[in-house]
Amino acid sequence: MIPRDNPASRIAEAAGLAPTRRISCPVGGNTPQYLVEVLGGHISRGIGDAVLVVGAESGASARRLNSGRVLPGPKSVDAQDESVGDTRPGLTAAETCAGLRWPHEVYPIFESAIAGRCGRTFDEQRRWLGSLMAPFTLEASRHPDQAWFPRARTASELSSVSPTNRMVCEPYPKLLNSIITVDMAAAFVMMAAEVADEIGVPRDRWVFPWCAATCNDVYFPVQRPDLSRSAGIRAAGRALLAACKVSADDIGWFDFYSCFPSAVEVAIDALDLDPADSRGFTVTGGLPYHGGPGNNYVSHSIAEMVRRCRSEPDALGLVSGLGWYITKHSLGLWSATPPPTGWQTPNMAEAQSAIDATALPVASAADASGRATIDGYTVVHDRDDGPSWVPVFARLPDGRRVAARNDDAKVAKEMSKQMFVGRHIRLRPGDQHVEFELP
């Protein structure tokens, strides 16, 4: 593997640039829009004149090169990148001890909570998701020179389990997951209007960030009181629209972060939109179909939103970025028309404190026993053998949350057929994690 140390300095060196700051960021799909907020603020305060935001994914190349060879790393650079962003990990020991390691295992737990709230089984939810996500594939097909999977698919193709669309974690078959093995890159430049004028950027190329807002949900999923909604997106979205004195009805285009369908659904819910809204929820095709998982997808969505804004200068576009597990949220409004209220970055401190205060206490493995109620779960499928094991987030009678698992394939099969959100289980401490059994 080639080390990724000091990527900003490496890019600057390769491009022959001598920037005053070189910034690399921790994990978070909200990163590009978050940098718009942070660095746009610097430009508006006269701290800097212009910034170049660059990001790339090379999962496909890394997979092809994973042959046991050790590739020579690039020569070292003298500069040390600074870090901007929240460096906390996405999960606690309570979650990892229950077997949760990857997004494709955690996001379906949110999906089950959404399905449970809507009164749907996993099968019903999967069919509904096919209808939600099919327009994303159509949008991706309109970008054959950019999208990784530029093929329009029907709702049935997305939701039907088949040899080419195997079940991964209930209720998501493969085509409802984003794929990390892509090679994609995108970049954009922000600069002060005076600088754009000075260097002769044509006015019909100008696009303005009107407003940016960042807010987290309760940071760790196991502590989140409502697994089916996003308080962070709701707070940031309301602040964004209020700062610019517009409503969701005034938005011409949306691009919601879409690593998994649950991320799209909580954004729709947070902004009080209709899932059948004719405007749609992506301008690229989204992560599963346009591609770009990891930190940089939102650079692609910003680049495409800029193109849309240039085509209709009076229209507004809203971009959302999301980090970790519906955790870190950065939203932005964009238009080719200058913002009538000026550049806005609403203070989210009070809203963030209110959200943080709702975090649930977590029961330790040593004292998590007795009856609990399932708030969310998924059934993890083995590639060949089907339903394999089940991780759950459950609530004890005293309000504490617990992450637990069951490794009995028979239990996994049973829990894949019905909806168990809201049903009772029995907990018992295990050697490495909390175990549960059905009553």
Coordinates of N, CA and C in Angstrom, one line a residue, residues 223-421:
Q223 N -26.0 5.4 21.3 CA -26.5 6.4 22.2 C -27.6 7.3 21.6
R224 N -27.9 7.0 20.3 CA -28.9 7.9 19.6 C -30.3 7.5 20.0
P225 N -31.1 8.5 20.5 CA -32.5 8.1 21.0 C -33.4 7.7 20.0
D226 N -33.3 8.2 18.8 CA -34.2 7.8 17.7 C -33.4 7.4 16.5
L227 N -33.3 6.1 16.2 CA -32.4 5.6 15.2 C -33.0 5.8 13.8
S228 N -34.3 6.3 13.7 CA -35.0 6.4 12.4 C -35.0 7.9 11.9
R229 N -34.4 8.8 12.7 CA -34.4 10.2 12.3 C -33.1 10.8 12.5
S230 N -32.9 12.0 11.9 CA -31.6 12.8 12.1 C -31.9 14.2 12.7
A231 N -31.7 14.3 14.0 CA -31.8 15.7 14.6 C -30.8 16.6 14.0
G232 N -29.6 16.1 13.7 CA -28.6 17.0 13.2 C -28.9 17.6 11.8
I233 N -29.4 16.8 10.9 CA -29.8 17.3 9.6 C -31.0 18.3 9.8
R234 N -31.9 18.0 10.6 CA -33.0 18.9 10.8 C -32.6 20.2 11.3
A235 N -31.7 20.2 12.3 CA -31.2 21.5 12.9 C -30.4 22.3 11.9
A236 N -29.5 21.6 11.2 CA -28.7 22.3 10.2 C -29.5 22.8 9.0
G237 N -30.5 22.0 8.6 CA -31.3 22.4 7.5 C -32.2 23.6 7.8
R238 N -32.8 23.6 9.0 CA -33.6 24.7 9.4 C -32.8 26.0 9.5
A239 N -31.6 25.9 10.1 CA -30.7 27.1 10.2 C -30.3 27.6 8.9
L240 N -30.0 26.7 8.0 CA -29.6 27.1 6.6 C -30.6 27.9 5.9
L241 N -31.9 27.4 5.9 CA -33.0 28.0 5.2 C -33.3 29.3 5.9
A242 N -33.4 29.3 7.2 CA -33.7 30.5 7.9 C -32.7 31.7 7.7
A243 N -31.4 31.3 7.6 CA -30.4 32.3 7.5 C -30.5 33.0 6.1
C244 N -31.0 32.3 5.1 CA -31.2 32.9 3.8 C -32.6 33.3 3.5
K245 N -33.5 33.2 4.5 CA -34.9 33.6 4.3 C -35.5 32.9 3.1
V246 N -35.3 31.6 3.0 CA -36.0 30.8 2.0 C -36.6 29.6 2.6
S247 N -37.4 28.8 1.9 CA -37.9 27.6 2.4 C -37.5 26.4 1.5
A248 N -37.8 25.2 1.9 CA -37.5 24.1 1.0 C -38.2 24.1 -0.3
D249 N -39.3 24.8 -0.4 CA -40.0 24.9 -1.6 C -39.3 25.8 -2.6
D250 N -38.3 26.6 -2.2 CA -37.6 27.5 -3.1 C -36.4 26.8 -3.7
I251 N -36.1 25.6 -3.3 CA -34.9 24.8 -3.7 C -35.2 24.2 -5.1
G252 N -34.3 24.4 -6.0 CA -34.5 23.8 -7.4 C -33.9 22.4 -7.5
W253 N -32.8 22.1 -6.8 CA -32.2 20.8 -6.8 C -31.7 20.4 -5.4
F254 N -31.7 19.2 -5.2 CA -31.1 18.6 -3.9 C -30.1 17.6 -4.3
D255 N -29.0 17.5 -3.5 CA -28.2 16.3 -3.6 C -27.9 15.9 -2.1
F256 N -28.6 14.8 -1.7 CA -28.5 14.3 -0.4 C -27.4 13.2 -0.4
Y257 N -26.6 13.2 0.6 CA -25.6 12.1 0.8 C -26.3 10.8 0.9
S258 N -25.8 9.8 0.1 CA -26.7 8.6 -0.2 C -25.9 7.4 -0.1
C259 N -25.0 7.2 0.9 CA -24.2 6.0 0.9 C -25.1 4.8 1.1
F260 N -26.2 4.9 1.8 CA -27.2 3.9 1.9 C -28.6 4.6 1.9
P261 N -29.6 3.9 1.6 CA -30.9 4.5 1.5 C -31.4 5.2 2.8
S262 N -31.0 4.7 4.0 CA -31.4 5.3 5.2 C -30.9 6.7 5.3
A263 N -29.7 7.0 4.8 CA -29.2 8.4 4.8 C -30.1 9.3 4.0
V264 N -30.6 8.9 2.9 CA -31.5 9.7 2.1 C -32.8 9.9 2.8
E265 N -33.3 8.8 3.4 CA -34.6 8.9 4.1 C -34.7 9.9 5.2
V266 N -33.6 9.8 6.0 CA -33.6 10.8 7.2 C -33.5 12.2 6.7
A267 N -32.8 12.4 5.6 CA -32.7 13.8 5.1 C -34.1 14.3 4.6
I268 N -34.8 13.4 3.9 CA -36.1 13.7 3.4 C -37.0 14.1 4.6
D269 N -37.0 13.2 5.6 CA -37.8 13.5 6.8 C -37.4 14.7 7.5
A270 N -36.1 15.0 7.6 CA -35.6 16.2 8.4 C -36.0 17.5 7.7
L271 N -36.1 17.5 6.4 CA -36.5 18.7 5.7 C -38.0 18.7 5.3
D272 N -38.7 17.8 5.9 CA -40.2 17.7 5.7 C -40.6 17.7 4.2
L273 N -39.8 16.8 3.4 CA -40.1 16.7 2.0 C -40.9 15.4 1.8
D274 N -41.5 15.4 0.6 CA -42.3 14.2 0.1 C -41.3 13.3 -0.6
P275 N -41.3 12.0 -0.2 CA -40.4 11.0 -0.9 C -40.6 11.0 -2.4
A276 N -41.8 11.4 -2.8 CA -42.1 11.3 -4.2 C -41.9 12.7 -4.9
D277 N -41.2 13.6 -4.2 CA -40.9 15.0 -4.7 C -40.4 14.9 -6.2
S278 N -41.0 15.6 -7.1 CA -40.6 15.5 -8.5 C -39.2 16.1 -8.7
R279 N -38.7 16.9 -7.8 CA -37.3 17.5 -8.0 C -36.2 16.5 -7.8
G280 N -36.6 15.4 -7.2 CA -35.6 14.3 -6.9 C -34.6 14.7 -5.8
F281 N -33.7 13.8 -5.5 CA -32.8 14.0 -4.4 C -31.3 13.8 -4.7
T282 N -31.0 13.8 -6.0 CA -29.6 13.8 -6.4 C -29.4 14.5 -7.7
V283 N -28.2 15.1 -7.9 CA -27.9 15.6 -9.2 C -26.8 14.8 -9.9
T284 N -26.3 13.8 -9.2 CA -25.2 12.9 -9.8 C -25.7 11.5 -10.0
G285 N -26.6 11.0 -9.2 CA -26.9 9.5 -9.2 C -26.6 8.9 -7.8
G286 N -25.9 9.7 -7.0 CA -25.7 9.2 -5.6 C -24.5 8.3 -5.5
L287 N -24.1 7.9 -4.3 CA -23.0 7.1 -4.0 C -23.1 5.7 -4.6
P288 N -24.2 5.0 -4.5 CA -24.2 3.6 -5.0 C -24.1 3.5 -6.5
Y289 N -24.5 4.6 -7.3 CA -24.6 4.5 -8.7 C -23.6 5.5 -9.4
H290 N -23.6 6.7 -9.0 CA -22.5 7.6 -9.5 C -21.2 7.2 -9.0
G291 N -21.1 6.8 -7.7 CA -19.9 6.3 -7.0 C -19.2 7.4 -6.3
G292 N -18.2 7.0 -5.5 CA -17.4 8.0 -4.7 C -17.5 7.9 -3.3
P293 N -17.6 6.6 -2.7 CA -17.7 6.5 -1.3 C -16.4 7.0 -0.6
G294 N -16.5 7.2 0.7 CA -15.4 7.8 1.4 C -15.6 9.2 1.6
N295 N -14.5 10.0 1.6 CA -14.6 11.4 2.0 C -15.1 12.3 0.8
N296 N -14.9 11.9 -0.4 CA -14.9 12.9 -1.5 C -16.1 12.9 -2.4
Y297 N -17.2 12.1 -2.1 CA -18.3 12.1 -3.0 C -18.9 13.6 -3.1
V298 N -18.9 14.3 -2.0 CA -19.6 15.6 -2.0 C -18.8 16.6 -2.9
S299 N -17.6 16.4 -3.2 CA -16.9 17.2 -4.2 C -17.5 17.0 -5.5
H300 N -17.9 15.8 -5.9 CA -18.6 15.5 -7.1 C -20.0 16.2 -7.1
S301 N -20.7 16.1 -6.0 CA -22.0 16.7 -6.0 C -22.0 18.2 -6.1
I302 N -21.0 18.8 -5.4 CA -20.8 20.2 -5.5 C -20.4 20.6 -7.0
A303 N -19.5 19.9 -7.6 CA -19.2 20.2 -9.0 C -20.4 20.1 -9.9
E304 N -21.2 19.1 -9.7 CA -22.4 19.0 -10.6 C -23.4 20.1 -10.2
M305 N -23.5 20.4 -8.9 CA -24.5 21.5 -8.5 C -24.1 22.8 -9.1
V306 N -22.8 23.0 -9.2 CA -22.3 24.3 -9.8 C -22.7 24.3 -11.3
R307 N -22.6 23.2 -12.0 CA -23.1 23.2 -13.4 C -24.5 23.5 -13.5
R308 N -25.3 22.9 -12.6 CA -26.8 23.2 -12.6 C -27.0 24.7 -12.4
C309 N -26.3 25.2 -11.4 CA -26.5 26.7 -11.1 C -26.2 27.6 -12.3
R310 N -25.1 27.2 -13.0 CA -24.7 28.0 -14.1 C -25.8 27.9 -15.2
S311 N -26.5 26.8 -15.3 CA -27.5 26.6 -16.4 C -28.8 27.4 -16.0
E312 N -29.0 27.6 -14.7 CA -30.2 28.4 -14.3 C -29.8 29.3 -13.2
P313 N -29.3 30.5 -13.5 CA -28.7 31.4 -12.5 C -29.6 31.8 -11.4
D314 N -30.9 31.8 -11.6 CA -31.8 32.2 -10.5 C -32.2 31.1 -9.5
A315 N -31.8 29.9 -9.8 CA -32.2 28.7 -9.0 C -31.2 28.5 -7.9
L316 N -31.7 27.7 -6.9 CA -31.0 27.4 -5.7 C -30.8 25.9 -5.6
G317 N -29.6 25.5 -5.2 CA -29.3 24.0 -5.0 C -28.9 23.8 -3.5
L318 N -29.3 22.7 -3.0 CA -28.9 22.3 -1.6 C -28.1 21.0 -1.7
V319 N -26.9 21.0 -1.1 CA -26.0 19.9 -1.0 C -25.9 19.5 0.5
S320 N -26.0 18.2 0.7 CA -25.7 17.7 2.1 C -24.6 16.7 2.1
G321 N -23.7 16.8 3.1 CA -22.6 15.8 3.3 C -22.8 15.1 4.6
L322 N -22.4 13.9 4.7 CA -22.6 13.1 5.9 C -21.3 12.3 6.2
G323 N -20.9 12.3 7.5 CA -19.8 11.5 7.9 C -20.1 10.4 8.9
W324 N -19.4 9.3 8.8 CA -19.5 8.2 9.7 C -20.9 7.6 9.5
Y325 N -21.7 7.5 10.6 CA -23.0 6.7 10.6 C -24.2 7.6 10.9
I326 N -24.5 8.4 9.8 CA -25.5 9.5 10.0 C -25.1 10.3 11.2
T327 N -23.8 10.7 11.3 CA -23.3 11.4 12.4 C -22.9 12.8 12.2
K328 N -22.0 13.1 11.3 CA -21.5 14.5 11.1 C -22.2 15.0 9.8
H329 N -22.9 16.2 9.9 CA -23.7 16.7 8.8 C -23.2 18.1 8.5
S330 N -22.9 18.3 7.2 CA -22.6 19.7 6.7 C -23.5 19.9 5.5
L331 N -24.3 21.0 5.5 CA -25.2 21.4 4.4 C -24.8 22.7 3.8
G332 N -25.1 22.9 2.5 CA -24.8 24.1 1.9 C -25.9 24.5 0.9
L333 N -26.1 25.8 0.7 CA -26.9 26.4 -0.4 C -26.1 27.0 -1.4
W334 N -26.4 26.8 -2.7 CA -25.6 27.3 -3.8 C -26.5 27.9 -4.9
S335 N -26.0 29.0 -5.5 CA -26.7 29.6 -6.6 C -25.7 30.5 -7.4
A336 N -26.0 30.7 -8.7 CA -25.3 31.6 -9.5 C -25.6 33.0 -9.3
T337 N -26.7 33.3 -8.5 CA -27.1 34.6 -8.1 C -26.4 34.9 -6.8
P338 N -25.9 36.1 -6.6 CA -25.2 36.5 -5.3 C -26.3 36.4 -4.2
P339 N -25.8 36.0 -3.0 CA -26.8 35.8 -1.9 C -27.3 37.2 -1.4
P340 N -28.6 37.4 -1.4 CA -29.1 38.7 -1.0 C -28.8 39.0 0.5
T341 N -28.6 38.0 1.3 CA -28.3 38.2 2.7 C -26.8 38.1 3.0
G342 N -26.0 37.9 1.9 CA -24.5 37.8 2.1 C -24.2 36.3 2.6
W343 N -22.9 36.0 2.6 CA -22.5 34.7 3.1 C -22.8 34.5 4.5
Q344 N -23.5 33.3 4.8 CA -24.0 33.0 6.1 C -23.5 31.7 6.6
T345 N -23.1 31.7 7.9 CA -22.7 30.5 8.6 C -23.4 30.5 10.0
P346 N -24.6 30.1 10.1 CA -25.3 30.2 11.4 C -24.6 29.5 12.5
N347 N -24.7 30.0 13.7 CA -24.1 29.4 14.9 C -24.9 28.3 15.3
M348 N -24.3 27.1 15.3 CA -25.1 25.9 15.7 C -24.8 25.4 17.1
A349 N -24.1 26.2 17.9 CA -23.7 25.7 19.2 C -24.9 25.3 20.1
E350 N -25.9 26.1 20.1 CA -27.0 25.9 21.0 C -27.8 24.6 20.5
A351 N -28.0 24.5 19.2 CA -28.7 23.3 18.7 C -27.8 22.1 19.0
Q352 N -26.5 22.2 18.8 CA -25.7 21.0 19.1 C -25.7 20.6 20.5
S353 N -25.7 21.5 21.4 CA -25.8 21.2 22.8 C -27.1 20.5 23.2
A354 N -28.2 21.0 22.6 CA -29.5 20.4 22.8 C -29.5 18.9 22.3
I355 N -28.9 18.7 21.1 CA -28.9 17.3 20.6 C -28.0 16.4 21.5
D356 N -26.8 16.9 21.8 CA -25.9 16.1 22.7 C -26.6 15.7 24.0
A357 N -27.4 16.6 24.5 CA -28.0 16.3 25.8 C -29.0 15.1 25.8
T358 N -29.4 14.7 24.6 CA -30.4 13.6 24.4 C -29.7 12.2 24.4
A359 N -28.4 12.2 24.5 CA -27.7 10.9 24.4 C -28.1 9.9 25.5
L360 N -28.3 8.7 25.1 CA -28.7 7.7 26.0 C -27.5 7.1 26.8
P361 N -27.7 6.7 28.0 CA -26.6 6.0 28.7 C -26.6 4.6 28.2
V362 N -25.3 4.0 28.2 CA -25.1 2.7 27.6 C -24.8 1.7 28.7
A363 N -25.5 0.6 28.7 CA -25.2 -0.4 29.7 C -23.9 -1.1 29.4
S364 N -23.1 -1.4 30.4 CA -21.9 -2.2 30.2 C -22.2 -3.6 29.9
A365 N -21.3 -4.4 29.4 CA -21.5 -5.8 29.1 C -21.7 -6.6 30.4
A366 N -21.1 -6.1 31.5 CA -21.2 -6.8 32.7 C -22.6 -6.8 33.4
D367 N -23.4 -5.7 33.1 CA -24.7 -5.5 33.8 C -25.8 -5.4 32.8
A368 N -25.6 -5.8 31.5 CA -26.7 -5.8 30.6 C -27.4 -7.2 30.6
S369 N -28.4 -7.3 31.3 CA -29.1 -8.6 31.4 C -30.6 -8.4 31.5
G370 N -31.4 -9.4 31.3 CA -32.8 -9.3 31.4 C -33.5 -8.9 30.1
R371 N -34.7 -8.4 30.3 CA -35.6 -8.1 29.1 C -35.2 -6.7 28.5
A372 N -35.2 -6.6 27.2 CA -35.0 -5.4 26.5 C -35.9 -5.3 25.3
T373 N -36.0 -4.1 24.7 CA -36.8 -3.9 23.5 C -36.0 -3.5 22.4
I374 N -36.1 -4.1 21.3 CA -35.3 -3.8 20.1 C -35.7 -2.5 19.5
D375 N -34.7 -1.6 19.3 CA -34.9 -0.3 18.7 C -34.4 -0.4 17.2
G376 N -33.5 -1.3 16.9 CA -33.0 -1.4 15.5 C -32.2 -2.7 15.4
Y377 N -32.1 -3.3 14.3 CA -31.3 -4.4 14.1 C -31.1 -4.7 12.6
T378 N -30.2 -5.6 12.3 CA -30.1 -6.1 10.9 C -29.8 -7.6 11.0
V379 N -30.0 -8.3 9.9 CA -29.6 -9.7 9.8 C -28.4 -9.7 8.8
V380 N -27.2 -10.1 9.2 CA -26.1 -10.2 8.4 C -26.1 -11.5 7.6
H381 N -25.9 -11.5 6.3 CA -26.0 -12.7 5.5 C -24.6 -13.1 5.1
D382 N -24.3 -14.4 5.2 CA -23.1 -15.0 4.6 C -23.3 -15.1 3.1
R383 N -22.3 -14.9 2.4 CA -22.3 -14.8 0.9 C -23.0 -16.1 0.4
D384 N -22.6 -17.3 1.0 CA -23.1 -18.6 0.5 C -24.2 -19.2 1.3
D385 N -24.2 -18.9 2.6 CA -25.1 -19.6 3.5 C -26.4 -18.8 4.0
G386 N -26.5 -17.6 3.6 CA -27.6 -16.8 3.9 C -27.6 -16.2 5.3
P387 N -28.7 -16.1 6.0 CA -28.8 -15.4 7.3 C -27.8 -16.1 8.3
S388 N -26.9 -15.2 8.9 CA -25.8 -15.7 9.6 C -25.8 -15.3 11.1
W389 N -25.9 -14.0 11.3 CA -25.9 -13.5 12.7 C -26.6 -12.2 12.8
V390 N -27.0 -11.7 14.0 CA -27.9 -10.6 14.1 C -27.3 -9.6 15.2
P391 N -26.9 -8.4 14.8 CA -26.6 -7.4 15.8 C -27.9 -6.5 16.1
V392 N -28.1 -6.1 17.3 CA -29.2 -5.3 17.7 C -28.8 -4.1 18.6
F393 N -29.6 -3.0 18.5 CA -29.6 -2.0 19.5 C -30.9 -2.1 20.2
A394 N -30.8 -2.3 21.5 CA -32.0 -2.5 22.3 C -32.0 -1.6 23.5
R395 N -33.2 -1.4 24.1 CA -33.4 -0.5 25.2 C -33.9 -1.3 26.4
L396 N -33.1 -1.1 27.5 CA -33.5 -1.7 28.8 C -34.7 -0.9 29.4
P397 N -35.4 -1.6 30.4 CA -36.5 -0.9 31.0 C -36.1 0.5 31.7
D398 N -34.9 0.6 32.1 CA -34.5 1.8 32.8 C -34.0 2.9 31.8
G399 N -34.1 2.6 30.5 CA -33.7 3.6 29.5 C -32.3 3.5 28.9
R400 N -31.5 2.6 29.5 CA -30.2 2.4 29.0 C -30.2 1.7 27.6
R401 N -29.3 2.0 26.8 CA -29.2 1.3 25.5 C -28.1 0.3 25.6
V402 N -28.3 -0.8 24.8 CA -27.3 -1.8 24.7 C -27.1 -2.3 23.3
A403 N -25.9 -2.7 22.9 CA -25.6 -3.3 21.7 C -25.3 -4.8 21.9
A404 N -26.0 -5.7 21.3 CA -25.9 -7.1 21.5 C -26.0 -7.9 20.2
R405 N -25.7 -9.2 20.3 CA -25.7 -10.0 19.1 C -26.1 -11.4 19.4
N406 N -26.6 -12.1 18.3 CA -26.9 -13.5 18.4 C -26.3 -14.2 17.2
D407 N -25.6 -15.3 17.4 CA -24.9 -15.9 16.3 C -25.5 -17.2 15.9
D408 N -26.8 -17.4 16.2 CA -27.5 -18.6 15.8 C -28.1 -18.4 14.5
A409 N -27.7 -19.2 13.5 CA -28.3 -19.0 12.1 C -29.8 -19.2 12.1
K410 N -30.3 -20.0 12.9 CA -31.8 -20.2 13.0 C -32.5 -19.0 13.4
V411 N -31.9 -18.3 14.5 CA -32.5 -17.0 14.9 C -32.4 -16.0 13.8
A412 N -31.2 -15.9 13.2 CA -31.0 -15.0 12.1 C -32.1 -15.2 11.0
K413 N -32.3 -16.4 10.6 CA -33.3 -16.7 9.6 C -34.7 -16.2 10.0
E414 N -35.1 -16.5 11.3 CA -36.4 -16.1 11.8 C -36.5 -14.6 11.8
M415 N -35.5 -13.9 12.2 CA -35.5 -12.4 12.3 C -35.5 -11.7 10.9
S416 N -35.1 -12.5 9.9 CA -35.2 -11.9 8.5 C -36.5 -12.0 7.9
K417 N -37.4 -12.8 8.5 CA -38.7 -13.0 7.9 C -39.8 -12.0 8.4
Q418 N -39.6 -11.6 9.7 CA -40.6 -10.7 10.3 C -39.9 -9.4 10.7
M419 N -40.6 -8.4 11.2 CA -40.1 -7.2 11.7 C -40.0 -7.3 13.2
F420 N -38.8 -7.2 13.8 CA -38.7 -7.4 15.2 C -38.4 -6.1 16.0
V421 N -38.4 -5.0 15.3 CA -38.3 -3.7 16.0 C -39.5 -3.5 16.9

